[in-house]
C-alpha atoms as an extended CHARMM CRD file, in Angstrom:
* protein
*
       222  EXT
         1         1  MET       CA             -0.3370000000       -0.0130000000        0.2520000000  PROA      1               0.0000000000
         2         2  PRO       CA              1.2830000000        3.0370000000       -1.0950000000  PROA      2               0.0000000000
         3         3  GLU       CA              2.5260000000        5.8850000000        1.8310000000  PROA      3               0.0000000000
         4         4  GLY       CA             -0.0630000000        7.6690000000        2.9620000000  PROA      4               0.0000000000
         5         5  THR       CA             -2.8630000000        5.9630000000        1.1060000000  PROA      5               0.0000000000
         6         6  PRO       CA             -5.6410000000        5.2370000000        4.0870000000  PROA      6               0.0000000000
         7         7  ARG       CA             -6.2200000000        1.6810000000        4.9450000000  PROA      7               0.0000000000
         8         8  PRO       CA             -9.2120000000        0.0160000000        4.5690000000  PROA      8               0.0000000000
         9         9  MET       CA            -11.6920000000       -0.1220000000        7.8170000000  PROA      9               0.0000000000
        10        10  SER       CA            -11.8820000000       -3.8260000000        9.3070000000  PROA      10              0.0000000000
        11        11  CYS       CA            -12.9780000000       -5.3720000000       12.5510000000  PROA      11              0.0000000000
        12        12  GLU       CA            -14.4370000000       -8.0260000000       14.1850000000  PROA      12              0.0000000000
        13        13  THR       CA            -17.7590000000       -9.1810000000       14.7110000000  PROA      13              0.0000000000
        14        14  ASP       CA            -18.3340000000      -12.1490000000       16.2210000000  PROA      14              0.0000000000
        15        15  ASP       CA            -19.3830000000      -10.9390000000       19.4420000000  PROA      15              0.0000000000
        16        16  MET       CA            -22.3210000000       -9.8510000000       17.9100000000  PROA      16              0.0000000000
        17        17  LEU       CA            -23.0690000000      -13.6820000000       16.9390000000  PROA      17              0.0000000000
        18        18  MET       CA            -23.4290000000      -15.0940000000       20.3400000000  PROA      18              0.0000000000
        19        19  ILE       CA            -25.7680000000      -11.7910000000       21.0260000000  PROA      19              0.0000000000
        20        20  HSD       CA            -27.3670000000      -13.0620000000       18.7480000000  PROA      20              0.0000000000
        21        21  GLN       CA            -27.1360000000      -16.6990000000       19.3990000000  PROA      21              0.0000000000
        22        22  MET       CA            -28.2300000000      -15.8400000000       23.1810000000  PROA      22              0.0000000000
        23        23  PHE       CA            -31.4910000000      -13.5030000000       22.2140000000  PROA      23              0.0000000000
        24        24  ARG       CA            -32.5470000000      -16.2080000000       20.0110000000  PROA      24              0.0000000000
        25        25  ARG       CA            -32.7440000000      -19.3050000000       22.6970000000  PROA      25              0.0000000000
        26        26  GLU       CA            -34.1040000000      -16.8650000000       25.6330000000  PROA      26              0.0000000000
        27        27  PHE       CA            -37.2600000000      -16.7360000000       23.0850000000  PROA      27              0.0000000000
        28        28  ARG       CA            -37.1490000000      -19.8480000000       22.1960000000  PROA      28              0.0000000000
        29        29  LEU       CA            -37.4370000000      -21.1950000000       25.4530000000  PROA      29              0.0000000000
        30        30  ALA       CA            -39.9200000000      -18.0860000000       26.8150000000  PROA      30              0.0000000000
        31        31  GLY       CA            -43.3460000000      -19.4600000000       25.2450000000  PROA      31              0.0000000000
        32        32  PRO       CA            -42.1150000000      -22.3780000000       26.9830000000  PROA      32              0.0000000000
        33        33  MET       CA            -41.2800000000      -21.3320000000       30.4010000000  PROA      33              0.0000000000
        34        34  VAL       CA            -44.5100000000      -20.2220000000       30.4970000000  PROA      34              0.0000000000
        35        35  ARG       CA            -46.5360000000      -22.7310000000       29.4110000000  PROA      35              0.0000000000
        36        36  HSD       CA            -45.2190000000      -24.6160000000       32.2160000000  PROA      36              0.0000000000
        37        37  VAL       CA            -46.7140000000      -22.5210000000       34.7160000000  PROA      37              0.0000000000
        38        38  ASP       CA            -49.3130000000      -23.9250000000       36.4660000000  PROA      38              0.0000000000
        39        39  ALA       CA            -52.5840000000      -22.3070000000       36.5470000000  PROA      39              0.0000000000
        40        40  GLY       CA            -53.0280000000      -19.9740000000       39.9550000000  PROA      40              0.0000000000
        41        41  ASN       CA            -49.1110000000      -19.8620000000       40.3040000000  PROA      41              0.0000000000
        42        42  THR       CA            -48.8120000000      -16.4910000000       41.2920000000  PROA      42              0.0000000000
        43        43  SER       CA            -45.1220000000      -16.7270000000       42.6640000000  PROA      43              0.0000000000
        44        44  GLN       CA            -43.5060000000      -18.2820000000       39.8960000000  PROA      44              0.0000000000
        45        45  ALA       CA            -45.7590000000      -16.3530000000       37.9260000000  PROA      45              0.0000000000
        46        46  ALA       CA            -43.8720000000      -13.1470000000       38.9300000000  PROA      46              0.0000000000
        47        47  ARG       CA            -40.6830000000      -15.0170000000       38.6910000000  PROA      47              0.0000000000
        48        48  VAL       CA            -41.0180000000      -15.3450000000       35.0820000000  PROA      48              0.0000000000
        49        49  ALA       CA            -43.1630000000      -12.1100000000       34.4360000000  PROA      49              0.0000000000
        50        50  THR       CA            -39.7940000000      -10.2150000000       36.3350000000  PROA      50              0.0000000000
        51        51  TYR       CA            -37.4730000000      -12.1550000000       33.8350000000  PROA      51              0.0000000000
        52        52  LEU       CA            -39.3370000000      -11.4500000000       30.7770000000  PROA      52              0.0000000000
        53        53  ALA       CA            -39.9070000000       -7.5590000000       30.8690000000  PROA      53              0.0000000000
        54        54  GLU       CA            -35.3280000000       -8.2560000000       31.3000000000  PROA      54              0.0000000000
        55        55  ILE       CA            -35.0900000000       -9.7430000000       27.8250000000  PROA      55              0.0000000000
        56        56  VAL       CA            -37.3800000000       -7.6760000000       26.3150000000  PROA      56              0.0000000000
        57        57  THR       CA            -35.6590000000       -4.3290000000       27.9190000000  PROA      57              0.0000000000
        58        58  ALA       CA            -32.3280000000       -6.2870000000       26.7440000000  PROA      58              0.0000000000
        59        59  LEU       CA            -34.4830000000       -6.9360000000       23.1080000000  PROA      59              0.0000000000
        60        60  HSD       CA            -35.1090000000       -3.4890000000       22.6040000000  PROA      60              0.0000000000
        61        61  HSD       CA            -31.8750000000       -1.4950000000       24.1260000000  PROA      61              0.0000000000
        62        62  HSD       CA            -30.1080000000       -4.4330000000       21.3240000000  PROA      62              0.0000000000
        63        63  HSD       CA            -32.0750000000       -2.9950000000       18.6640000000  PROA      63              0.0000000000
        64        64  HSD       CA            -32.1760000000        0.8080000000       19.4110000000  PROA      64              0.0000000000
        65        65  ASN       CA            -28.2990000000        0.7620000000       19.5010000000  PROA      65              0.0000000000
        66        66  GLU       CA            -28.1160000000        0.0420000000       16.1700000000  PROA      66              0.0000000000
        67        67  ASP       CA            -30.5290000000        2.4960000000       14.8500000000  PROA      67              0.0000000000
        68        68  GLU       CA            -29.0280000000        4.7750000000       16.5090000000  PROA      68              0.0000000000
        69        69  ILE       CA            -24.8790000000        3.4640000000       15.4920000000  PROA      69              0.0000000000
        70        70  LEU       CA            -25.2760000000        1.3390000000       13.0820000000  PROA      70              0.0000000000
        71        71  TRP       CA            -26.8980000000        2.2760000000       10.2500000000  PROA      71              0.0000000000
        72        72  ASP       CA            -26.3480000000        5.4910000000        8.6610000000  PROA      72              0.0000000000
        73        73  THR       CA            -22.7590000000        4.9770000000        9.6310000000  PROA      73              0.0000000000
        74        74  LEU       CA            -23.2310000000        1.7820000000        7.3470000000  PROA      74              0.0000000000
        75        75  VAL       CA            -24.8390000000        3.3920000000        4.3480000000  PROA      75              0.0000000000
        76        76  ASP       CA            -22.7540000000        6.4350000000        4.5050000000  PROA      76              0.0000000000
        77        77  ARG       CA            -19.5310000000        3.9750000000        4.4770000000  PROA      77              0.0000000000
        78        78  SER       CA            -21.3960000000        1.6480000000        2.1010000000  PROA      78              0.0000000000
        79        79  PRO       CA            -24.1580000000        2.6230000000       -0.2920000000  PROA      79              0.0000000000
        80        80  GLY       CA            -24.6530000000       -0.4290000000       -1.8750000000  PROA      80              0.0000000000
        81        81  CYS       CA            -26.4580000000       -1.7130000000        1.4200000000  PROA      81              0.0000000000
        82        82  ALA       CA            -28.9360000000        0.7260000000        2.0720000000  PROA      82              0.0000000000
        83        83  LEU       CA            -31.9250000000       -1.6720000000        0.7430000000  PROA      83              0.0000000000
        84        84  HSD       CA            -30.8760000000       -4.4150000000        3.4530000000  PROA      84              0.0000000000
        85        85  VAL       CA            -30.5060000000       -1.4360000000        5.9890000000  PROA      85              0.0000000000
        86        86  GLY       CA            -33.9620000000       -0.5450000000        4.5730000000  PROA      86              0.0000000000
        87        87  GLN       CA            -34.5950000000       -4.0990000000        5.0950000000  PROA      87              0.0000000000
        88        88  MET       CA            -33.2220000000       -4.1420000000        9.5230000000  PROA      88              0.0000000000
        89        89  LYS       CA            -35.1140000000       -1.1310000000       10.0020000000  PROA      89              0.0000000000
        90        90  ALA       CA            -38.6350000000       -2.2400000000        8.8910000000  PROA      90              0.0000000000
        91        91  GLN       CA            -37.7420000000       -5.8800000000       10.3600000000  PROA      91              0.0000000000
        92        92  HSD       CA            -36.8540000000       -3.6450000000       13.7930000000  PROA      92              0.0000000000
        93        93  ALA       CA            -39.8570000000       -1.9420000000       13.6370000000  PROA      93              0.0000000000
        94        94  THR       CA            -41.9450000000       -5.0880000000       13.6060000000  PROA      94              0.0000000000
        95        95  VAL       CA            -40.2770000000       -6.8000000000       16.4440000000  PROA      95              0.0000000000
        96        96  SER       CA            -40.9080000000       -3.5910000000       18.6940000000  PROA      96              0.0000000000
        97        97  ASP       CA            -44.3680000000       -4.2870000000       17.6160000000  PROA      97              0.0000000000
        98        98  LEU       CA            -44.7900000000       -7.6790000000       18.8450000000  PROA      98              0.0000000000
        99        99  LEU       CA            -42.2390000000       -6.8230000000       21.8080000000  PROA      99              0.0000000000
       100       100  ASP       CA            -44.9960000000       -4.0140000000       22.9490000000  PROA      100             0.0000000000
       101       101  ARG       CA            -47.3770000000       -6.9030000000       22.7100000000  PROA      101             0.0000000000
       102       102  VAL       CA            -46.0110000000       -8.9710000000       24.8750000000  PROA      102             0.0000000000
       103       103  GLU       CA            -45.4460000000       -6.3670000000       27.2560000000  PROA      103             0.0000000000
       104       104  GLU       CA            -49.0590000000       -5.5940000000       27.3230000000  PROA      104             0.0000000000
       105       105  ILE       CA            -49.9970000000       -8.6810000000       28.2500000000  PROA      105             0.0000000000
       106       106  ILE       CA            -47.2300000000      -10.1480000000       30.9020000000  PROA      106             0.0000000000
       107       107  PRO       CA            -49.7360000000       -7.4460000000       33.4600000000  PROA      107             0.0000000000
       108       108  ALA       CA            -53.1340000000       -8.9740000000       32.2920000000  PROA      108             0.0000000000
       109       109  TRP       CA            -51.0720000000      -12.6210000000       33.6090000000  PROA      109             0.0000000000
       110       110  THR       CA            -48.7480000000      -12.1920000000       36.4630000000  PROA      110             0.0000000000
       111       111  PRO       CA            -51.4090000000      -11.0660000000       39.2890000000  PROA      111             0.0000000000
       112       112  ALA       CA            -53.6630000000      -14.4980000000       39.1550000000  PROA      112             0.0000000000
       113       113  ALA       CA            -51.3750000000      -16.5520000000       36.7350000000  PROA      113             0.0000000000
       114       114  ASP       CA            -54.1280000000      -17.4140000000       34.4970000000  PROA      114             0.0000000000
       115       115  ALA       CA            -54.5950000000      -19.7830000000       31.9730000000  PROA      115             0.0000000000
       116       116  GLU       CA            -55.4550000000      -17.7440000000       29.0450000000  PROA      116             0.0000000000
       117       117  SER       CA            -53.7180000000      -14.7810000000       29.7060000000  PROA      117             0.0000000000
       118       118  ARG       CA            -51.0540000000      -17.5720000000       30.1350000000  PROA      118             0.0000000000
       119       119  GLU       CA            -51.5750000000      -18.8550000000       26.4450000000  PROA      119             0.0000000000
       120       120  ARG       CA            -52.4540000000      -15.7860000000       25.1870000000  PROA      120             0.0000000000
       121       121  LEU       CA            -48.8590000000      -14.2390000000       26.6350000000  PROA      121             0.0000000000
       122       122  ALA       CA            -46.6290000000      -17.4590000000       25.3970000000  PROA      122             0.0000000000
       123       123  ALA       CA            -48.2730000000      -17.4570000000       21.3110000000  PROA      123             0.0000000000
       124       124  ALA       CA            -46.8940000000      -13.6930000000       21.6850000000  PROA      124             0.0000000000
       125       125  LEU       CA            -43.7760000000      -15.1740000000       22.6890000000  PROA      125             0.0000000000
       126       126  ASP       CA            -43.6590000000      -17.5420000000       20.5650000000  PROA      126             0.0000000000
       127       127  ALA       CA            -44.5340000000      -14.5570000000       17.3840000000  PROA      127             0.0000000000
       128       128  VAL       CA            -41.1260000000      -12.6640000000       18.5130000000  PROA      128             0.0000000000
       129       129  SER       CA            -39.0450000000      -15.7960000000       18.1040000000  PROA      129             0.0000000000
       130       130  SER       CA            -40.4090000000      -16.4630000000       14.6630000000  PROA      130             0.0000000000
       131       131  ALA       CA            -39.5310000000      -13.3530000000       13.7620000000  PROA      131             0.0000000000
       132       132  LEU       CA            -35.9610000000      -12.5250000000       15.6580000000  PROA      132             0.0000000000
       133       133  ASP       CA            -34.9900000000      -15.6730000000       14.1600000000  PROA      133             0.0000000000
       134       134  ALA       CA            -35.4820000000      -14.8600000000       10.3610000000  PROA      134             0.0000000000
       135       135  HSD       CA            -34.2340000000      -10.8550000000       11.5220000000  PROA      135             0.0000000000
       136       136  LEU       CA            -30.7480000000      -11.7200000000       13.0070000000  PROA      136             0.0000000000
       137       137  GLY       CA            -30.5240000000      -14.7190000000       10.4070000000  PROA      137             0.0000000000
       138       138  GLN       CA            -30.5090000000      -11.8200000000        7.2410000000  PROA      138             0.0000000000
       139       139  GLU       CA            -28.5270000000       -9.6220000000        9.6100000000  PROA      139             0.0000000000
       140       140  GLU       CA            -25.7770000000      -11.9590000000        9.7410000000  PROA      140             0.0000000000
       141       141  GLU       CA            -25.8210000000      -11.9500000000        6.2470000000  PROA      141             0.0000000000
       142       142  VAL       CA            -26.2410000000       -8.8520000000        4.2350000000  PROA      142             0.0000000000
       143       143  ILE       CA            -25.0570000000       -7.0210000000        7.2740000000  PROA      143             0.0000000000
       144       144  LEU       CA            -22.0840000000       -8.0090000000        9.2310000000  PROA      144             0.0000000000
       145       145  PRO       CA            -19.7240000000       -8.3970000000        5.9450000000  PROA      145             0.0000000000
       146       146  VAL       CA            -20.0180000000       -5.4590000000        5.1460000000  PROA      146             0.0000000000
       147       147  ALA       CA            -19.8100000000       -3.8820000000        8.4510000000  PROA      147             0.0000000000
       148       148  ALA       CA            -16.3570000000       -6.2090000000        8.6430000000  PROA      148             0.0000000000
       149       149  MET       CA            -15.3180000000       -4.1880000000        6.0470000000  PROA      149             0.0000000000
       150       150  SER       CA            -16.3890000000       -0.5480000000        6.3220000000  PROA      150             0.0000000000
       151       151  LEU       CA            -15.7150000000        0.1600000000       10.2820000000  PROA      151             0.0000000000
       152       152  SER       CA            -12.9360000000        0.7350000000       12.8970000000  PROA      152             0.0000000000
       153       153  GLN       CA            -13.0880000000       -1.9630000000       15.7180000000  PROA      153             0.0000000000
       154       154  ALA       CA            -12.7080000000        1.3210000000       17.9920000000  PROA      154             0.0000000000
       155       155  GLU       CA            -16.3690000000        2.2970000000       15.8970000000  PROA      155             0.0000000000
       156       156  TRP       CA            -18.0670000000       -1.5180000000       16.1680000000  PROA      156             0.0000000000
       157       157  ASP       CA            -17.0430000000       -1.3360000000       20.4040000000  PROA      157             0.0000000000
       158       158  ARG       CA            -19.2660000000        1.2330000000       20.5410000000  PROA      158             0.0000000000
       159       159  LEU       CA            -22.1570000000       -1.0180000000       20.2160000000  PROA      159             0.0000000000
       160       160  GLY       CA            -20.9600000000       -3.7550000000       22.7690000000  PROA      160             0.0000000000
       161       161  GLU       CA            -20.3490000000       -0.5420000000       24.9620000000  PROA      161             0.0000000000
       162       162  ALA       CA            -23.8120000000        0.5090000000       24.7620000000  PROA      162             0.0000000000
       163       163  GLY       CA            -25.0530000000       -2.9220000000       25.0650000000  PROA      163             0.0000000000
       164       164  MET       CA            -23.0920000000       -3.0260000000       28.7270000000  PROA      164             0.0000000000
       165       165  ALA       CA            -23.9540000000       -0.4050000000       29.7320000000  PROA      165             0.0000000000
       166       166  SER       CA            -27.5270000000       -0.6950000000       29.2130000000  PROA      166             0.0000000000
       167       167  VAL       CA            -27.8890000000       -4.3130000000       31.8940000000  PROA      167             0.0000000000
       168       168  PRO       CA            -27.9590000000       -3.2100000000       35.2920000000  PROA      168             0.0000000000
       169       169  ARG       CA            -24.9220000000       -3.3170000000       37.4580000000  PROA      169             0.0000000000
       170       170  ASN       CA            -26.3380000000       -6.3290000000       39.6320000000  PROA      170             0.0000000000
       171       171  ARG       CA            -27.7940000000       -8.6980000000       36.7940000000  PROA      171             0.0000000000
       172       172  LEU       CA            -24.1550000000       -7.8750000000       35.0730000000  PROA      172             0.0000000000
       173       173  LEU       CA            -22.4230000000      -11.2820000000       35.9580000000  PROA      173             0.0000000000
       174       174  VAL       CA            -25.5160000000      -13.1000000000       35.6390000000  PROA      174             0.0000000000
       175       175  GLN       CA            -26.6170000000      -11.8610000000       32.0220000000  PROA      175             0.0000000000
       176       176  LEU       CA            -22.6510000000      -13.1430000000       31.8770000000  PROA      176             0.0000000000
       177       177  GLY       CA            -23.8100000000      -16.2060000000       32.1340000000  PROA      177             0.0000000000
       178       178  TYR       CA            -26.6100000000      -16.1180000000       29.6750000000  PROA      178             0.0000000000
       179       179  ILE       CA            -23.7150000000      -14.9020000000       26.7760000000  PROA      179             0.0000000000
       180       180  LEU       CA            -21.2020000000      -17.7530000000       27.3780000000  PROA      180             0.0000000000
       181       181  GLU       CA            -24.2180000000      -20.5080000000       27.8200000000  PROA      181             0.0000000000
       182       182  ASP       CA            -24.1420000000      -21.7870000000       24.0810000000  PROA      182             0.0000000000
       183       183  ALA       CA            -20.7550000000      -20.3030000000       23.5650000000  PROA      183             0.0000000000
       184       184  THR       CA            -17.4300000000      -22.1370000000       21.8690000000  PROA      184             0.0000000000
       185       185  PRO       CA            -13.8500000000      -22.9150000000       23.6320000000  PROA      185             0.0000000000
       186       186  GLU       CA            -12.6770000000      -19.4040000000       21.1840000000  PROA      186             0.0000000000
       187       187  GLN       CA            -16.4380000000      -17.7150000000       22.3870000000  PROA      187             0.0000000000
       188       188  ARG       CA            -15.5920000000      -17.7920000000       25.4010000000  PROA      188             0.0000000000
       189       189  SER       CA            -12.1220000000      -17.6710000000       25.4460000000  PROA      189             0.0000000000
       190       190  MET       CA            -12.8730000000      -14.0000000000       23.1970000000  PROA      190             0.0000000000
       191       191  VAL       CA            -15.7650000000      -12.6140000000       25.2140000000  PROA      191             0.0000000000
       192       192  LEU       CA            -13.9200000000      -13.3420000000       29.1700000000  PROA      192             0.0000000000
       193       193  ALA       CA            -10.7070000000      -11.5970000000       27.3900000000  PROA      193             0.0000000000
       194       194  HSD       CA            -12.6830000000       -8.6970000000       27.6710000000  PROA      194             0.0000000000
       195       195  VAL       CA            -14.1290000000       -8.4690000000       31.0600000000  PROA      195             0.0000000000
       196       196  PRO       CA            -11.5540000000       -6.9630000000       33.6620000000  PROA      196             0.0000000000
       197       197  LEU       CA             -9.5280000000       -9.2590000000       35.8280000000  PROA      197             0.0000000000
       198       198  PRO       CA            -11.9690000000       -8.7800000000       39.2920000000  PROA      198             0.0000000000
       199       199  ALA       CA            -15.0050000000       -9.2940000000       37.4980000000  PROA      199             0.0000000000
       200       200  ARG       CA            -13.7890000000      -12.4220000000       35.7110000000  PROA      200             0.0000000000
       201       201  VAL       CA            -12.9910000000      -13.7870000000       39.4630000000  PROA      201             0.0000000000
       202       202  LEU       CA            -16.8630000000      -12.6030000000       40.8250000000  PROA      202             0.0000000000
       203       203  TYR       CA            -18.2650000000      -14.4530000000       37.8240000000  PROA      203             0.0000000000
       204       204  ARG       CA            -16.1690000000      -18.0440000000       38.9010000000  PROA      204             0.0000000000
       205       205  LEU       CA            -16.9380000000      -17.5170000000       42.5260000000  PROA      205             0.0000000000
       206       206  THR       CA            -20.8150000000      -16.3170000000       42.6710000000  PROA      206             0.0000000000
       207       207  GLY       CA            -22.1270000000      -15.3050000000       38.8100000000  PROA      207             0.0000000000
       208       208  ARG       CA            -22.1870000000      -18.1650000000       37.3260000000  PROA      208             0.0000000000
       209       209  ARG       CA            -23.8980000000      -20.1060000000       40.3410000000  PROA      209             0.0000000000
       210       210  GLN       CA            -26.4920000000      -17.3830000000       40.6110000000  PROA      210             0.0000000000
       211       211  TYR       CA            -27.1050000000      -17.4860000000       36.8170000000  PROA      211             0.0000000000
       212       212  GLU       CA            -27.3180000000      -21.4960000000       36.5010000000  PROA      212             0.0000000000
       213       213  LYS       CA            -30.3830000000      -20.9170000000       40.0950000000  PROA      213             0.0000000000
       214       214  GLU       CA            -31.5560000000      -18.8760000000       37.8540000000  PROA      214             0.0000000000
       215       215  ILE       CA            -32.4100000000      -21.0880000000       34.7310000000  PROA      215             0.0000000000
       216       216  ARG       CA            -33.2370000000      -24.1060000000       36.9800000000  PROA      216             0.0000000000
       217       217  THR       CA            -35.7300000000      -22.0320000000       38.7710000000  PROA      217             0.0000000000
       218       218  LEU       CA            -37.0510000000      -20.3070000000       35.4200000000  PROA      218             0.0000000000
       219       219  ARG       CA            -37.1740000000      -23.5400000000       32.7220000000  PROA      219             0.0000000000
       220       220  ALA       CA            -39.3730000000      -25.3160000000       31.5190000000  PROA      220             0.0000000000
       221       221  PRO       CA            -37.8860000000      -29.5300000000       31.4360000000  PROA      221             0.0000000000
       222       222  VAL       CA            -36.6310000000      -29.8190000000       27.6450000000  PROA      222             0.0000000000
């Protein structure tokens, strides 16, 4: 490359695959989780509702951060992906409407844990899962390769930093457990390399156990 020629942008986007993996899994399991709550079991309904509110909020934040940080920069750097970015925005709007529906039903189900509201909530979560699978698959196919060639690592890292900032501090270590759940050894090493040493120690001592206890309490038997 001649001296003075700007170096092409590039970044590693594999961390997004892990976040997508987490959202796919959690929303796939959410409907069965709700259906597993016996009618009238309000204490379990409250626990499940708290978790559902968390993952719904997390997905809202994830998509908002992409809307704010990613799309305009991608179109500016790679105008040829404008059509795909438009599709991503439309899909975000669709998923947002489905998440709003979930948020409307949760308060109707939780106080009595009735069977009718339970099934409406589970069906709404199934719809989110289906839409999310299609959206994330397309994003991985047509957006991530463009981002990898169009953004610097510092620009890409802003997405992760914004996502981390949206997680309540008392949930960070538990959320790390969800992110690492299906990780390959290579992915696990990649994530933990960006976690400060004190947090890694706390995760091993307490965070992982809190996460494991939580999923045993929440999830329906497979």
